[in-house]
Amino acid sequence: MDTLYLQKNVFEDSFVRFVESLSQAKTAENVDFQPIKCYIPAAITALLCSLKSPYSSIKRATINTECNSFKYLQRMDFFKYLKFENEIPEKFTRHQSNNFSPIIKITKDSNEQDISNTINSTILGSSKFEESTKDNIAKIIQYAIGELVRNVIQHSEGIGYIASQYYPKSDLIRIGISDGGIGILESFKKSNSPHYKEDDTHMAILKKALENQISSKTHLPLPPYSTGHTNQGVGLTMLREIIKTTLGHFILVSGNAMIYQDGNKTVEKELNGFYKGTICSIALPRYHIEKYTYSELRKEIFDNVNKKPLTGPDNNVESIFL
């Protein structure tokens, strides 16, 4: 019986190897949770999507219910969504955390405002803020979550999951969202986007999706195609610019392609594997976003986006084909 052995830690610098390993869920019958120590939210949600996928052949799991990683996944509601034959009882008392938000399921009927309110109430950490600072951080996070959730609702044609955590040692607010939908390339193709070409690769489409005013559905009218939201094609572009401005991290994965924004450096990777759907991970340094008011950050980002040409080379891009 083949087993999917999960790696110990997954952060931004080890995300490629992790995503590539998820392809084994299509052939393995068992998944071993025992090695897990620390996963960023995007890894947790991507793992959940992969194991719940109709293409997954996983039938059973190896779990040490006494280890801290299992208790953490249980506290994140991972096993609430990934059901096993025998339900595993919780051996802890639940309470609201100020450092992380458990996994939230996203469907076409989800309310992005409710999701952002839930996450904002749980990731500010134990530090005391002035109300103006707290409100400012909340608005920036709310904007980011709104764009992430809207992409799942508008484009994925599938179920998504979002989770978040504040990491005191690095002062990073991490938000991860994954879906098991059709993926970005298929979304462009199915909507007959004028930006889609028959020879487009997953990498080519990811790069297009990050260009200003380009989305798979910018050419379509409002409901039912856009679920009531104007689709201006700037969501992912603006998120990426927020990451550049605040020197954070941004990961976008779909199909066999991944784009990683590390501050001002862009890394493009062609994966030795395939992810059915889309993964997006953002990490915002709280000490940087505190420097801006929400209106100042929005203006700077918007100005940066609109100064750039829609196409053309990026001199700070590293392409790696594995």
XYZ file of C-alpha atoms in Angstrom:
322
model
C 0.000 0.000 0.000
C 1.492 3.322 -1.084
C 1.680 6.049 1.564
C 1.791 9.826 1.225
C 4.394 10.851 3.807
C 3.864 14.486 4.732
C 6.919 16.633 5.317
C 7.747 18.027 8.738
C 7.556 21.788 8.126
C 6.049 23.849 5.306
C 6.888 27.527 4.976
C 7.282 29.690 1.885
C 10.790 28.412 1.118
C 9.661 24.759 1.147
C 6.291 25.210 -0.533
C 7.384 23.840 -3.922
C 8.360 20.434 -2.542
C 5.139 20.300 -0.522
C 2.838 21.066 -3.484
C 4.675 18.555 -5.650
C 4.157 15.864 -2.993
C 0.374 16.422 -3.041
C 0.207 14.754 -6.465
C 0.770 11.463 -4.607
C -2.754 11.747 -3.196
C -3.953 10.502 -6.603
C -2.151 7.168 -6.228
C -1.478 6.553 -2.517
C -4.017 4.806 -0.296
C -2.671 6.009 3.054
C -1.589 9.422 4.369
C 0.826 9.697 7.292
C 0.194 12.788 9.443
C 2.789 11.867 12.074
C 5.778 13.869 10.721
C 3.880 17.199 10.695
C 5.259 19.885 12.994
C 4.430 23.307 11.528
C 2.469 24.184 8.370
C 1.554 27.667 7.164
C -2.203 28.170 6.556
C -1.909 27.772 2.756
C -0.322 24.336 3.252
C -3.104 23.248 5.597
C -5.868 24.322 3.229
C -4.107 22.860 0.160
C -3.636 19.537 1.946
C -7.316 19.498 2.888
C -8.389 20.201 -0.707
C -6.086 17.487 -2.055
C -7.336 14.829 0.360
C -10.989 15.737 -0.262
C -10.545 15.819 -4.039
C -12.637 13.330 -6.052
C -9.358 12.382 -7.726
C -7.776 11.358 -4.401
C -7.231 7.637 -3.771
C -6.532 8.110 -0.018
C -8.618 5.677 2.022
C -6.976 5.727 5.447
C -4.617 7.753 7.623
C -1.805 7.165 10.103
C -2.274 9.520 13.048
C -0.693 9.925 16.477
C -3.538 11.500 18.437
C -1.193 12.431 21.297
C 1.212 14.605 19.291
C 0.961 18.391 19.249
C 0.625 18.586 15.461
C -2.508 16.443 15.523
C -4.008 18.585 18.293
C -3.161 21.708 16.286
C -4.861 20.372 13.134
C -7.822 19.333 15.255
C -7.979 22.835 16.774
C -7.865 24.282 13.234
C -10.971 22.162 12.407
C -9.018 20.195 9.794
C -10.675 16.931 10.792
C -14.082 18.566 10.932
C -13.921 18.795 7.140
C -11.856 15.651 6.535
C -14.057 12.931 7.996
C -12.749 9.537 9.027
C -14.736 6.371 9.708
C -14.260 6.744 13.446
C -14.584 10.287 14.759
C -11.638 11.205 16.993
C -12.725 12.946 20.220
C -11.175 16.255 21.213
C -9.086 16.227 24.383
C -8.945 19.970 24.913
C -11.243 22.843 25.794
C -11.971 25.178 22.930
C -11.529 28.912 23.356
C -11.147 31.802 20.929
C -7.532 32.409 20.010
C -6.035 35.827 19.306
C -3.363 34.249 17.083
C -5.204 32.097 14.555
C -8.507 31.453 12.860
C -9.697 27.879 12.265
C -10.407 26.767 8.710
C -13.471 28.328 7.101
C -15.238 26.689 4.167
C -15.983 28.872 1.123
C -18.883 28.196 -1.230
C -20.676 30.310 -3.831
C -22.990 31.492 -1.031
C -20.215 32.580 1.373
C -20.195 36.137 2.700
C -16.715 37.639 2.411
C -17.527 40.277 5.043
C -18.388 37.608 7.627
C -15.189 35.707 6.816
C -12.980 38.790 7.099
C -14.642 39.761 10.412
C -13.959 36.289 11.827
C -10.314 36.317 10.752
C -9.679 39.896 11.850
C -10.887 39.077 15.345
C -8.358 36.277 15.728
C -5.016 37.321 14.221
C -3.991 40.566 15.902
C -2.013 38.767 18.581
C -1.878 39.744 22.241
C -0.334 43.183 21.639
C -2.334 46.190 22.725
C -3.192 48.590 19.903
C -4.719 51.991 19.758
C -8.142 51.690 18.164
C -7.006 53.655 15.094
C -4.089 51.253 14.503
C -6.273 48.207 15.097
C -8.895 49.527 12.683
C -6.248 50.298 10.066
C -4.763 46.772 10.172
C -8.287 45.336 10.045
C -9.108 47.297 6.882
C -5.962 46.104 5.096
C -6.630 42.477 6.081
C -10.292 42.862 5.143
C -9.304 44.080 1.689
C -6.912 41.151 1.181
C -9.444 38.569 2.369
C -12.172 40.089 0.197
C -10.035 39.675 -2.919
C -9.027 36.106 -2.032
C -12.546 34.925 -1.217
C -14.026 36.663 -4.265
C -11.618 34.789 -6.536
C -12.868 31.444 -5.216
C -16.527 32.477 -5.572
C -16.162 33.964 -9.038
C -13.660 31.710 -10.740
C -13.076 28.319 -9.091
C -16.377 26.481 -9.656
C -15.435 24.495 -6.569
C -15.227 24.501 -2.778
C -12.479 26.501 -1.080
C -10.986 26.765 2.406
C -9.303 29.708 4.129
C -7.248 29.806 7.332
C -4.995 32.346 9.001
C -2.459 32.761 11.777
C -0.335 35.464 13.372
C 3.275 34.427 14.096
C 4.686 36.525 16.976
C 8.357 35.603 16.396
C 8.388 36.796 12.781
C 5.523 39.297 13.276
C 3.866 37.889 10.146
C 0.142 37.655 9.513
C -0.311 34.673 7.182
C -3.503 33.942 5.264
C -3.869 30.853 3.074
C -6.715 29.996 0.736
C -7.048 26.928 -1.498
C -9.751 25.481 -3.689
C -10.207 22.238 -5.556
C -11.836 23.875 -8.551
C -11.051 24.140 -12.244
C -7.864 26.196 -11.905
C -6.908 29.510 -13.470
C -6.112 28.267 -16.986
C -9.417 26.411 -17.292
C -11.291 29.458 -15.960
C -9.820 31.602 -18.753
C -10.617 28.903 -21.304
C -14.210 28.168 -20.185
C -15.167 31.847 -20.065
C -13.846 32.410 -23.614
C -11.548 35.125 -22.311
C -9.963 37.254 -25.051
C -6.729 36.910 -23.039
C -6.658 33.122 -23.505
C -4.700 31.476 -26.330
C -4.785 27.787 -27.278
C -1.078 27.325 -26.607
C -1.159 29.019 -23.183
C 0.597 27.123 -20.396
C -0.357 27.275 -16.724
C 2.623 29.579 -16.132
C 1.589 31.893 -18.972
C -1.927 32.163 -17.532
C -0.664 32.801 -13.987
C 1.429 35.678 -15.310
C -1.556 37.059 -17.212
C -3.769 36.806 -14.121
C -1.265 39.007 -12.270
C -1.349 41.723 -14.910
C -3.420 44.837 -14.355
C -7.080 44.673 -15.445
C -6.826 41.071 -16.615
C -9.073 38.351 -15.263
C -10.785 35.375 -16.837
C -14.113 37.223 -16.536
C -13.416 40.941 -16.976
C -15.131 40.754 -20.359
C -18.358 39.293 -18.936
C -21.383 41.224 -17.614
C -22.634 41.200 -14.026
C -24.771 38.372 -12.550
C -24.815 35.477 -12.969
C -21.230 35.506 -14.235
C -19.654 37.772 -11.657
C -21.793 36.823 -8.641
C -22.793 40.430 -8.144
C -19.282 41.889 -7.949
C -17.770 44.104 -10.590
C -14.776 42.220 -11.967
C -12.083 44.756 -12.724
C -9.204 42.297 -12.899
C -7.079 44.121 -10.339
C -7.514 41.903 -7.258
C -4.448 39.668 -7.548
C -2.421 42.557 -8.948
C -3.241 44.724 -5.941
C -2.510 41.896 -3.496
C 0.866 41.319 -5.092
C 1.651 45.033 -4.857
C 0.685 45.080 -1.170
C 3.239 42.302 -0.652
C 5.910 44.231 -2.555
C 5.229 47.437 -0.628
C 5.222 45.777 2.808
C 8.090 43.352 1.978
C 5.950 40.298 2.625
C 5.367 37.005 0.787
C 2.872 36.048 -1.941
C 2.417 32.599 -3.497
C 0.082 31.692 -6.345
C -0.194 28.078 -7.534
C -2.404 26.541 -10.218
C -1.846 23.480 -12.376
C 1.890 22.890 -12.707
C 2.936 26.500 -12.145
C 3.855 28.611 -9.132
C 4.753 32.284 -8.783
C 6.395 33.364 -5.517
C 6.770 37.023 -4.617
C 9.348 37.494 -1.849
C 9.339 41.226 -1.159
C 10.488 42.744 -4.443
C 11.861 39.484 -5.868
C 9.716 37.306 -8.149
C 10.412 33.592 -8.584
C 8.588 31.566 -11.252
C 8.630 27.773 -10.895
C 7.326 25.062 -13.170
C 6.353 22.228 -10.832
C 7.135 18.541 -11.077
C 3.537 17.764 -10.260
C 0.026 19.140 -10.742
C -2.379 20.904 -8.383
C -6.042 20.702 -9.475
C -7.360 24.082 -8.415
C -5.689 27.193 -7.048
C -3.648 28.023 -3.944
C -2.894 31.538 -2.751
C -0.769 32.431 0.261
C 0.005 35.882 1.610
C 2.230 36.895 4.522
C 2.044 40.478 5.745
C 4.651 41.827 8.182
C 2.540 43.554 10.794
C 5.300 46.031 11.673
C 5.276 47.211 8.039
C 1.530 47.538 7.553
C 1.362 49.551 10.776
C 3.432 52.237 9.019
C 0.620 53.010 6.577
C -2.893 54.219 6.956
C -5.284 52.165 4.885
C -5.969 55.050 2.503
C -2.229 55.758 2.060
C -1.470 52.116 1.303
C -4.366 51.813 -1.154
C -3.266 54.985 -2.955
C 0.387 53.918 -3.173
C -0.539 50.448 -4.411
C -3.042 51.796 -6.921
C -0.498 54.302 -8.242
C 2.151 51.580 -8.556
C -0.225 49.276 -10.436
C -1.316 51.935 -12.888
C 2.231 53.124 -13.598
C 3.173 49.705 -14.945
C 2.664 48.564 -18.549
C 0.208 45.717 -19.018
C 2.922 43.588 -20.612
C 6.682 43.576 -20.757
C 9.673 42.018 -19.031
C 10.275 42.176 -15.308
C 13.961 42.614 -14.646
C 13.676 41.115 -11.173
C 12.235 37.733 -12.164
C 13.980 34.412 -11.616
C 12.571 31.535 -13.674
C 13.277 28.054 -12.407
C 12.013 24.986 -14.253
C 12.345 21.893 -12.132
